[in-house]
Coordinates of N, CA and C in Angstrom, one line a residue:
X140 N -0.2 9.2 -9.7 CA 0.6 8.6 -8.6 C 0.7 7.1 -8.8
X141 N 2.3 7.0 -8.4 CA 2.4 5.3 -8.1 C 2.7 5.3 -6.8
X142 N 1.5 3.7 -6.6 CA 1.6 3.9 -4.8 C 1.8 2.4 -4.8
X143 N 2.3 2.1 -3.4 CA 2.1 0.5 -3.5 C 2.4 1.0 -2.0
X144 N 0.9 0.7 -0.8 CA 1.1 0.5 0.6 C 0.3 -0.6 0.4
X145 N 1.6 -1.2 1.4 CA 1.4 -2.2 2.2 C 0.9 -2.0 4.1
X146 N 1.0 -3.5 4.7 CA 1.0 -3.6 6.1 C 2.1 -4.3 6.6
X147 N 2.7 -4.9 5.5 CA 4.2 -4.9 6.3 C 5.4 -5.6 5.0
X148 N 5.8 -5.0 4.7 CA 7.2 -4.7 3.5 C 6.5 -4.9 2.0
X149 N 6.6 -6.0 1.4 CA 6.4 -6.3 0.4 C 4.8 -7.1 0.0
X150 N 4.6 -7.3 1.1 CA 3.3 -8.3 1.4 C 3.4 -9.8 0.5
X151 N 2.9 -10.1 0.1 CA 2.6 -11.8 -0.7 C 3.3 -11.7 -2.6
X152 N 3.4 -10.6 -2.8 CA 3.4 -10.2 -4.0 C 4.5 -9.3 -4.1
X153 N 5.8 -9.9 -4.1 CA 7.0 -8.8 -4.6 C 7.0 -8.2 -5.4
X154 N 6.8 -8.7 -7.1 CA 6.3 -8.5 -7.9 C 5.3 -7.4 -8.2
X155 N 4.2 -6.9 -7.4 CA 3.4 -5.9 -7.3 C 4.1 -4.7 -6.8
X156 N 5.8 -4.6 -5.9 CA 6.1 -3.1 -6.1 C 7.2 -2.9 -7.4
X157 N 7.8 -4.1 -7.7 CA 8.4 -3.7 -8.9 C 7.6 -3.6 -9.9
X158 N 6.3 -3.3 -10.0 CA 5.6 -2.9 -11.4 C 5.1 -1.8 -10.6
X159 N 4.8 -0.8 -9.8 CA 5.1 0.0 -9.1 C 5.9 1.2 -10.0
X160 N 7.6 0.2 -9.5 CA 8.7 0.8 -9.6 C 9.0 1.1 -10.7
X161 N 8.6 0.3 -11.8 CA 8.8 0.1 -13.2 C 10.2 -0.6 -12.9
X162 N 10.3 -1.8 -12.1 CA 11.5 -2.3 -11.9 C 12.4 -1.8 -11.1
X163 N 13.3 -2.7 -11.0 CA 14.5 -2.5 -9.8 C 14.9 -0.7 -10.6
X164 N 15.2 -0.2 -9.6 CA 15.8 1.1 -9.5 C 16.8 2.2 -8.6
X165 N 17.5 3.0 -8.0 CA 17.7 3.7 -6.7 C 16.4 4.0 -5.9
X166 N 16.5 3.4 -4.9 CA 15.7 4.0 -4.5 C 15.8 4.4 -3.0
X167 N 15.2 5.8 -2.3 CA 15.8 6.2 -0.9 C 14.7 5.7 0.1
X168 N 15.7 5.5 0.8 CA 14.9 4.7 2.1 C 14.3 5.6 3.1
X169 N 13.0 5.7 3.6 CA 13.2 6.9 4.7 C 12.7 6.0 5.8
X170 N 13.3 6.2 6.8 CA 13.2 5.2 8.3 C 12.7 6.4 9.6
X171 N 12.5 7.3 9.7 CA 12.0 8.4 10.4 C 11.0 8.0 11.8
X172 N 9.9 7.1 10.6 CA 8.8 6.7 11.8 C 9.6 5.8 13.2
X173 N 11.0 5.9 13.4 CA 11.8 5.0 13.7 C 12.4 6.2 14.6
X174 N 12.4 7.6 14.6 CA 13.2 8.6 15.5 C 13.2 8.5 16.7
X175 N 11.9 7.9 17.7 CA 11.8 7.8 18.7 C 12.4 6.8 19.2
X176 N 13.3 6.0 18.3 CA 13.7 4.8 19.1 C 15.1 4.7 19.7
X177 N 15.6 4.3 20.5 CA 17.0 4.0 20.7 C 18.2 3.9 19.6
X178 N 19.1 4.9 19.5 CA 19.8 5.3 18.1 C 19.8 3.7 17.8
X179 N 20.7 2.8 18.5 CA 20.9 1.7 17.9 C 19.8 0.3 17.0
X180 N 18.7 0.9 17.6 CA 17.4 -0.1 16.8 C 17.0 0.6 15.7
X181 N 17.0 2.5 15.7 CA 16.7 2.9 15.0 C 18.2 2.1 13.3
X182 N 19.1 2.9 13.9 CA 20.0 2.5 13.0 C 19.7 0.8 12.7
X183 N 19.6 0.1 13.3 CA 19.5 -1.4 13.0 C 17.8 -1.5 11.8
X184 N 17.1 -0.5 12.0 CA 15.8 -0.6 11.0 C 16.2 -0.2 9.5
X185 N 17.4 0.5 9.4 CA 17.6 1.1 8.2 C 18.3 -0.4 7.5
X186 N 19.1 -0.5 8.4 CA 19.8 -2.1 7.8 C 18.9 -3.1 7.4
X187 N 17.9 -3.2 8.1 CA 16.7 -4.3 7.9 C 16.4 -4.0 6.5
X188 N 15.8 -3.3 5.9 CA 15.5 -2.6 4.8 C 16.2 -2.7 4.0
X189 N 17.3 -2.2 4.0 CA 18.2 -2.6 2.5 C 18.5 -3.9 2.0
X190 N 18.8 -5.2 2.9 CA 19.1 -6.5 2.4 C 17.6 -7.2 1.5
X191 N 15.8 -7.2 1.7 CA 15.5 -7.2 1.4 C 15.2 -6.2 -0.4
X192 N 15.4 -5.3 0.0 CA 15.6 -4.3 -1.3 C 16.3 -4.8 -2.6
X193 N 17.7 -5.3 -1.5 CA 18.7 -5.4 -2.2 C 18.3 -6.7 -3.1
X194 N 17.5 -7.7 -2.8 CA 17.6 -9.1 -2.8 C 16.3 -8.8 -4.1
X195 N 15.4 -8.0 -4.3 CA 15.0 -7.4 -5.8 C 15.5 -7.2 -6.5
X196 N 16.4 -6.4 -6.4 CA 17.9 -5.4 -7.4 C 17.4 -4.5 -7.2
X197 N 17.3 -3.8 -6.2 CA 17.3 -2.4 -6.0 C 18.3 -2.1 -5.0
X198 N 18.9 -0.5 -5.6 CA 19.6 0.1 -5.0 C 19.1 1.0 -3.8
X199 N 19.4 0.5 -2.7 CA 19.0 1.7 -1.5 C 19.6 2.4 -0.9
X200 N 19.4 3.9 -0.3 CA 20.2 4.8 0.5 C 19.1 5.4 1.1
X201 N 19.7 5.5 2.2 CA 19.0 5.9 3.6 C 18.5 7.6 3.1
X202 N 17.7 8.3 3.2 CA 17.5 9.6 3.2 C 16.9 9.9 4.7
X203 N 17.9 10.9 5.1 CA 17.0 11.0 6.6 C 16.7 12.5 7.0
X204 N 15.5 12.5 7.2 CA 14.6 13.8 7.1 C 15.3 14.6 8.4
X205 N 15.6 14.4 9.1 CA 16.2 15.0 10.5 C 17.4 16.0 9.6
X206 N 17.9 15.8 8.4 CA 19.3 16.5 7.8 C 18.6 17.2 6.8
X207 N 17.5 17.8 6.5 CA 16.6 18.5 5.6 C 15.6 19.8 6.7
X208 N 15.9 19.7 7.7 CA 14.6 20.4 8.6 C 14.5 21.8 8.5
X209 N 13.3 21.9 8.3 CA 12.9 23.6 7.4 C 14.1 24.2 6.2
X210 N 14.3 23.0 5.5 CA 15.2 23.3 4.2 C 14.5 21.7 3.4
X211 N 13.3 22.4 2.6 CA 12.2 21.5 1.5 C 13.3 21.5 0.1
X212 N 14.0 22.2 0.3 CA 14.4 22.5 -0.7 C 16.1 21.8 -1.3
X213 N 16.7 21.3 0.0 CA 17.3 20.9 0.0 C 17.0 19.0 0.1
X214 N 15.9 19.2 0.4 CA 14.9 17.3 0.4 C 14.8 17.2 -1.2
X215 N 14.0 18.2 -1.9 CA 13.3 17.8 -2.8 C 14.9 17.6 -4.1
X216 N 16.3 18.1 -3.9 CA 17.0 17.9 -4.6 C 17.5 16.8 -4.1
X217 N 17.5 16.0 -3.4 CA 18.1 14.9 -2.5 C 17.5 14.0 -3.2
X218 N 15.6 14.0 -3.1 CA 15.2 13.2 -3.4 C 15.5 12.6 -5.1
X219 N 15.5 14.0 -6.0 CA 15.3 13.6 -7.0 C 16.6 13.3 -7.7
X220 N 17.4 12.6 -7.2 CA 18.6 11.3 -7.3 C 17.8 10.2 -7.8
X221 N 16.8 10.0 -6.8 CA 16.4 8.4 -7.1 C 15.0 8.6 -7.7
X222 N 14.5 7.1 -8.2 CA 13.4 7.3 -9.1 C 12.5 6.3 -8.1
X223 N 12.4 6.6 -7.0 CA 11.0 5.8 -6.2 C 11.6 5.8 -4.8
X224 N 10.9 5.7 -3.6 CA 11.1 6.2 -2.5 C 10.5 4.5 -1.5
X225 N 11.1 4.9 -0.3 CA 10.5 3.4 0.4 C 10.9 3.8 1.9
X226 N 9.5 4.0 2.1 CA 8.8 4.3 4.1 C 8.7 3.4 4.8
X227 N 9.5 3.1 5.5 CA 9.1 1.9 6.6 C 8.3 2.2 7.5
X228 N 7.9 1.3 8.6 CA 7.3 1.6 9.6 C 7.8 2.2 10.6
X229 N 6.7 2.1 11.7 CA 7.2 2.8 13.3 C 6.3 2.9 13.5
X230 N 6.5 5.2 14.4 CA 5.3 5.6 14.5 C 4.9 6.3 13.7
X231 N 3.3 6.2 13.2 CA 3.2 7.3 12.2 C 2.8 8.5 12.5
X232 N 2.9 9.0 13.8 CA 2.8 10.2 14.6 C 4.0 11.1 14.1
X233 N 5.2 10.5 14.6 CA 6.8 11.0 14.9 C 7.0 10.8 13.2
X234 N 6.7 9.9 11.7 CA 6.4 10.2 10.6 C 6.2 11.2 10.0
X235 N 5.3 11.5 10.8 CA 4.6 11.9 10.2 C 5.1 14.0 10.8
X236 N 5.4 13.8 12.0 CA 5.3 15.4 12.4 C 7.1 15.4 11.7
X237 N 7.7 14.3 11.0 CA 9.3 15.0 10.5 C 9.2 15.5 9.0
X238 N 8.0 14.7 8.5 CA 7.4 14.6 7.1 C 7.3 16.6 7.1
X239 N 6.1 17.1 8.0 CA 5.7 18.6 8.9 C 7.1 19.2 8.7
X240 N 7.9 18.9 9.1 CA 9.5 20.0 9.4 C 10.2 19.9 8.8
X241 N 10.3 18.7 8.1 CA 11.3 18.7 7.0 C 10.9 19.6 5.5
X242 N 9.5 19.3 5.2 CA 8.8 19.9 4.3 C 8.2 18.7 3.0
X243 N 9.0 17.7 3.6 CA 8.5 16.4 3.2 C 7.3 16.0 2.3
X244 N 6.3 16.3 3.3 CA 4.9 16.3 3.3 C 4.3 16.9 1.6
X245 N 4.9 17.9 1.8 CA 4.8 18.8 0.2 C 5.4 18.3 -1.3
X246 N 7.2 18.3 -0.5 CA 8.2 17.8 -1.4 C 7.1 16.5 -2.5
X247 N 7.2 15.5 -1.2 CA 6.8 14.5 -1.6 C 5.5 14.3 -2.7
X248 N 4.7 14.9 -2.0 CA 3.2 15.1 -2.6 C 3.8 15.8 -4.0
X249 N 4.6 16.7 -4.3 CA 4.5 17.2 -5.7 C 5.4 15.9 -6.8
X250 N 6.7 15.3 -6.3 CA 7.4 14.2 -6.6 C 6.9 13.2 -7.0
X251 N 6.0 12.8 -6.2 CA 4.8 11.4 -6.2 C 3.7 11.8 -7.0
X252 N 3.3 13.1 -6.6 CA 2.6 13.1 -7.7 C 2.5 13.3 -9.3
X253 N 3.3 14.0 -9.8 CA 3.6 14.4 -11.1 C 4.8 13.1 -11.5
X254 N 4.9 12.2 -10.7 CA 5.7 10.8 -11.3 C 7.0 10.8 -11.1
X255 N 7.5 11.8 -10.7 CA 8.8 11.7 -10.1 C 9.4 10.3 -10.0
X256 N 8.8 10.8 -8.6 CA 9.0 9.3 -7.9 C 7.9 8.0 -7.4
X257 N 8.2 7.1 -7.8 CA 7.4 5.8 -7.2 C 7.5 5.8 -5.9
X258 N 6.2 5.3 -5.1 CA 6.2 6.0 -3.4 C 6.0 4.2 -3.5
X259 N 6.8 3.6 -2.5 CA 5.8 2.3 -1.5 C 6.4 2.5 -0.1
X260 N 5.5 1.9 0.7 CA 5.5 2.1 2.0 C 4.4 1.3 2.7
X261 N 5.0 0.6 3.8 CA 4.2 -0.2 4.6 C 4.0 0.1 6.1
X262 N 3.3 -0.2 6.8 CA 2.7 0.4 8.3 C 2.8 1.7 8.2
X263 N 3.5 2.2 8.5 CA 3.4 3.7 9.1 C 3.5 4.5 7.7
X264 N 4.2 4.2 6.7 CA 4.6 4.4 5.4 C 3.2 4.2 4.8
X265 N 2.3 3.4 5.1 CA 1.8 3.2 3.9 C 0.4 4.3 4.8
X266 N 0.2 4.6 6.2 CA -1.0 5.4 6.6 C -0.6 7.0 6.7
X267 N 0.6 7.5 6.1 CA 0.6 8.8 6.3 C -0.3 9.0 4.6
X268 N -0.6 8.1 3.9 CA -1.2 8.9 2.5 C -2.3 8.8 2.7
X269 N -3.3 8.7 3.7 CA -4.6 8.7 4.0 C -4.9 10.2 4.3
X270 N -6.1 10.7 4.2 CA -6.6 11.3 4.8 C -6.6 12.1 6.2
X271 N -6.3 11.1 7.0 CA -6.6 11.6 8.0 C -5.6 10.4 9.3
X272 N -5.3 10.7 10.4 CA -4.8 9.6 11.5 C -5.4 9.3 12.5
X273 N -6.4 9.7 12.6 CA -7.2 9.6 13.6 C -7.7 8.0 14.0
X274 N -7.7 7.5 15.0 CA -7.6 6.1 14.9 C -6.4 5.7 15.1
X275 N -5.4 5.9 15.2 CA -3.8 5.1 15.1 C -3.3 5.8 16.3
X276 N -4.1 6.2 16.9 CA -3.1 6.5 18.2 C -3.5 5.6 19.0
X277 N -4.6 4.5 18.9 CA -4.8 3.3 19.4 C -3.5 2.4 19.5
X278 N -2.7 2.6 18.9 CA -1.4 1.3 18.7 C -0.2 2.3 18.2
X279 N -0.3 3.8 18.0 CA 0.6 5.0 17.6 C 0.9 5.6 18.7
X280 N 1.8 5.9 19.8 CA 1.8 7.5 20.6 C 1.6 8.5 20.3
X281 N 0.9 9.3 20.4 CA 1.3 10.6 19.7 C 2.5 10.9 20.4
X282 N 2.4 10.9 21.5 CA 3.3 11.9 22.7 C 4.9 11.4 22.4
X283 N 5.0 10.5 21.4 CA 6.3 10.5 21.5 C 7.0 11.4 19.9
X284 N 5.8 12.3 19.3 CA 6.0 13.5 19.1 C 6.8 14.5 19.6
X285 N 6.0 14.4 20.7 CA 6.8 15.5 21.6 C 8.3 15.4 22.6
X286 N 8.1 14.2 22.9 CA 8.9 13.1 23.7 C 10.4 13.5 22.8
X287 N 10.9 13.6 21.5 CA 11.4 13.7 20.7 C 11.9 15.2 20.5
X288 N 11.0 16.0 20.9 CA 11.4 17.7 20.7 C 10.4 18.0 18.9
X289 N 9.8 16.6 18.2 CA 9.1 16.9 17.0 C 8.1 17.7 16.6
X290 N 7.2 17.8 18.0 CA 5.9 18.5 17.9 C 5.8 19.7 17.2
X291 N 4.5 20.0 16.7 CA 3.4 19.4 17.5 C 2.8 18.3 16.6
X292 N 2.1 17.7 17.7 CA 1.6 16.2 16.8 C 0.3 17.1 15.3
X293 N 0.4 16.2 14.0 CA -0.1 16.1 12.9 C -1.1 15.2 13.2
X294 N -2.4 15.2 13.0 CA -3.2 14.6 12.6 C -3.9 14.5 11.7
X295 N -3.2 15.0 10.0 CA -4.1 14.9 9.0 C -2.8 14.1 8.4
X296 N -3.2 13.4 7.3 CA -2.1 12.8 6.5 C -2.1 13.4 5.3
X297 N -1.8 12.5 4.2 CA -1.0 13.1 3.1 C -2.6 13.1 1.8
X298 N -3.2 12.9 2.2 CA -4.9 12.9 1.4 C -4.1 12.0 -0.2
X299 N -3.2 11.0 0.0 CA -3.4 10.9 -1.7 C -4.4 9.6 -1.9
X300 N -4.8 8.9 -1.0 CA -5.8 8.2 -1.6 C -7.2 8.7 -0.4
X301 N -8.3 7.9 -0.1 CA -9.7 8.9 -0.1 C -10.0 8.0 1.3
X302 N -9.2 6.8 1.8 CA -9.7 6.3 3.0 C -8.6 6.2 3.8
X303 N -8.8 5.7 5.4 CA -8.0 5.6 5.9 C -7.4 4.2 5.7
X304 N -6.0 3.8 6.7 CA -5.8 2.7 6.5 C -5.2 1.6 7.6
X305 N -5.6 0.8 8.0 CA -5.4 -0.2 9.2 C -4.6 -1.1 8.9
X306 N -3.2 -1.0 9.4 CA -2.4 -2.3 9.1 C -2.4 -3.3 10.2
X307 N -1.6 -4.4 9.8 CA -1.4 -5.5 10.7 C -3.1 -6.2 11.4
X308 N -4.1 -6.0 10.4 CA -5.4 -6.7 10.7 C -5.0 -8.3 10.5
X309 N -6.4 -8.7 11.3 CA -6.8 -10.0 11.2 C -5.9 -10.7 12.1
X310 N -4.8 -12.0 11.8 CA -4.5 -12.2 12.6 C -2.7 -12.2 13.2
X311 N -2.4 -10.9 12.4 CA -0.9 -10.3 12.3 C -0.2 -10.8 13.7
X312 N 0.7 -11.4 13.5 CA 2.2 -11.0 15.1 C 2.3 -10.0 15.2
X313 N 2.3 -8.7 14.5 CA 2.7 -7.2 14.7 C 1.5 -6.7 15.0
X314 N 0.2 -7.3 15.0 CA -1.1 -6.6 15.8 C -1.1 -6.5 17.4
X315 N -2.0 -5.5 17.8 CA -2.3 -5.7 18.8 C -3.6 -5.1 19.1
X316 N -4.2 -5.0 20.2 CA -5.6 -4.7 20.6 C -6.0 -3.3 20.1
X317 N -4.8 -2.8 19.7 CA -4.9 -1.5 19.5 C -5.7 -1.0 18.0
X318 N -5.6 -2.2 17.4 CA -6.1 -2.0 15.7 C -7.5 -2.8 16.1
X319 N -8.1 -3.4 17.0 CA -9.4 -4.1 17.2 C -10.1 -2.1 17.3
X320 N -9.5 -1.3 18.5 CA -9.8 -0.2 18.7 C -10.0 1.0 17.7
X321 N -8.6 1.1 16.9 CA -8.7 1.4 15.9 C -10.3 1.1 14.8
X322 N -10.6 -0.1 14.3 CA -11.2 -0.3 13.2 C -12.8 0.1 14.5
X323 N -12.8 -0.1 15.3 CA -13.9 0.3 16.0 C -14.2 1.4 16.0
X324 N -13.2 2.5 16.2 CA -13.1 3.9 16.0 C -14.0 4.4 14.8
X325 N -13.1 4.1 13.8 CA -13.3 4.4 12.3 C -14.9 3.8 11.8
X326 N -15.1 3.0 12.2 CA -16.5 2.5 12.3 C -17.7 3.2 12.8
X327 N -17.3 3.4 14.6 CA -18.3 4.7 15.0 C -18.4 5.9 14.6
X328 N -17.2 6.4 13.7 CA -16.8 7.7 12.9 C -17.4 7.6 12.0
X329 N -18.3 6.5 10.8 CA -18.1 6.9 10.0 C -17.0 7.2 9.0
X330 N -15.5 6.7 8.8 CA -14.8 7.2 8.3 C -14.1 5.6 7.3
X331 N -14.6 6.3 6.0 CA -14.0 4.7 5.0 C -12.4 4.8 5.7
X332 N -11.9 3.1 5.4 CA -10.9 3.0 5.9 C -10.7 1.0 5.2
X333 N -9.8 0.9 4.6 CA -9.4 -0.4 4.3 C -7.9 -1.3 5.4
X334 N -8.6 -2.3 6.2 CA -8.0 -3.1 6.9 C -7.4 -4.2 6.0
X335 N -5.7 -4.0 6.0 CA -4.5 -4.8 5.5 C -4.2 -5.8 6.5
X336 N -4.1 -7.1 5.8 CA -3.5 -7.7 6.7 C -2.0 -7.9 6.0
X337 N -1.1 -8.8 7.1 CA -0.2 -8.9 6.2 C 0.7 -9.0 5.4
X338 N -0.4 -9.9 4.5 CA -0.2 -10.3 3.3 C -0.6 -9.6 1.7
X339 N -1.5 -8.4 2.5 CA -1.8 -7.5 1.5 C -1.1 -6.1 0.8
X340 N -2.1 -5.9 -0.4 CA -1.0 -4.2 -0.6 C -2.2 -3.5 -1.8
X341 N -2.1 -2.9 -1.3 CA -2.8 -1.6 -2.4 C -1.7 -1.4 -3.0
X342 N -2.4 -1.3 -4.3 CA -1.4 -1.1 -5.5 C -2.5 0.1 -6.2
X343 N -1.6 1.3 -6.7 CA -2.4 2.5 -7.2 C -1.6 3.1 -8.5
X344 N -2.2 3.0 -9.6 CA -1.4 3.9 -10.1 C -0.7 3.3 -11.7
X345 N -1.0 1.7 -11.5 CA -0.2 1.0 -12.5 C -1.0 0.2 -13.3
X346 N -2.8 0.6 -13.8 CA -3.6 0.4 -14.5 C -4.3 -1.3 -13.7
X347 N -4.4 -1.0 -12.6 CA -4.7 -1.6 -11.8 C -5.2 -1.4 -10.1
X348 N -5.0 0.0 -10.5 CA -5.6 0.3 -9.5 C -6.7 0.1 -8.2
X349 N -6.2 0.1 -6.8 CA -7.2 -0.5 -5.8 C -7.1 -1.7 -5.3
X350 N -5.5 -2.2 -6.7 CA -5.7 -4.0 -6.7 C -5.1 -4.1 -5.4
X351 N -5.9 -5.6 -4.5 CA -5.2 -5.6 -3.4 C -5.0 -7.2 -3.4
X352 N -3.6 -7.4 -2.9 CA -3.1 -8.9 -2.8 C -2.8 -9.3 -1.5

């Protein structure tokens, strides 16, 4: 697998998703963690995304899991147009439960894994490949799972790397009390878990593995 999660786009190191990517390439946008929101902010999150993309040399197009639902089969040929994939934020609940219905979850896992595709993803993008979500409904809804018609809420994630993961640590504008709760959680759990601030990114996959900037 090539992974490059962040805690919020590119982090300090642009550079670290185009060696990722093996360079500028097509790559599909998925904005999903974004369903719950007002068509017009959601639509305005997909536009956010491409101008930075673009300003790499990468080619982006929206893929939207809502137009694949209980048809994996018609994702996993969509997908494999492009040679690397890019998850924005939101919630990683409502993510995470379209990832569940679309068939996503799988698609992707076999894509990303056998090298398809280059995966990066930041906030919500970058905690569905954890293990587990438990902890992120501190600063996540679930309920706008349901709120949506998406349910039922998921709480395991995509298991491709072995901890969980806390964005917007330390002393983020995009934090809130809810990731102090979070990492407190995961702490009285017992449950490994690496806190991004963000300026950082895990990078996996490109003989450098673990590296974080």
């Amino acid at each position: 697998m090539r992974l490059f999660l962040s805690s919020y786009r590119f982090g300090s190191d642009p550079a670290r998703l185009l060696e990722v990517t093996r360079g500028p390439c097509r790559i599909a946008v998925i904005a999903n963690a974004g369903d719950a929101w007002p068509s017009r902010a959601r639509a305005s999150s997909v536009v956010s995304e491409f101008g930075p993309l673009r300003a790499l040399g990468y080619d982006p197009d929206e893929v939207d899991l809502r137009d694949h639902l209980g048809d994996p089969e018609s994702l996993r040929a969509r997908l494999t147009a492009f040679s690397a994939v890019w998850v924005r934020g939101g919630n990683t609940f409502v993510l995470r439960a379209q990832l569940a219905r679309s068939g996503g979850d799988t698609v992707l896992t076999d894509l990303v894994g056998d090298g398809t595709l280059a995966y990066g993803g930041y906030s919500a993008g970058a905690c569905i490949a954890t293990p587990t979500l438990r902890g992120l409904e501190f600063s996540d809804d679930p309920a706008e799972v349901t709120e949506i018609g998406a349910g039922p809420v998921v709480w395991d994630g995509l298991g491709w790397v072995e901890h969980s993961i806390v964005p917007h640590a330390g002393d983020s504008a995009l934090g809130d009390d809810g990731v102090d709760r979070t990492l407190e959680y995961l702490r009285r759990e017992s449950i490994p878990f690496v806190a991004l601030r963000d300026d950082d990114a895990l990078v996996i996959g490109t003989g450098g593995d673990q590296a974080r900037r």
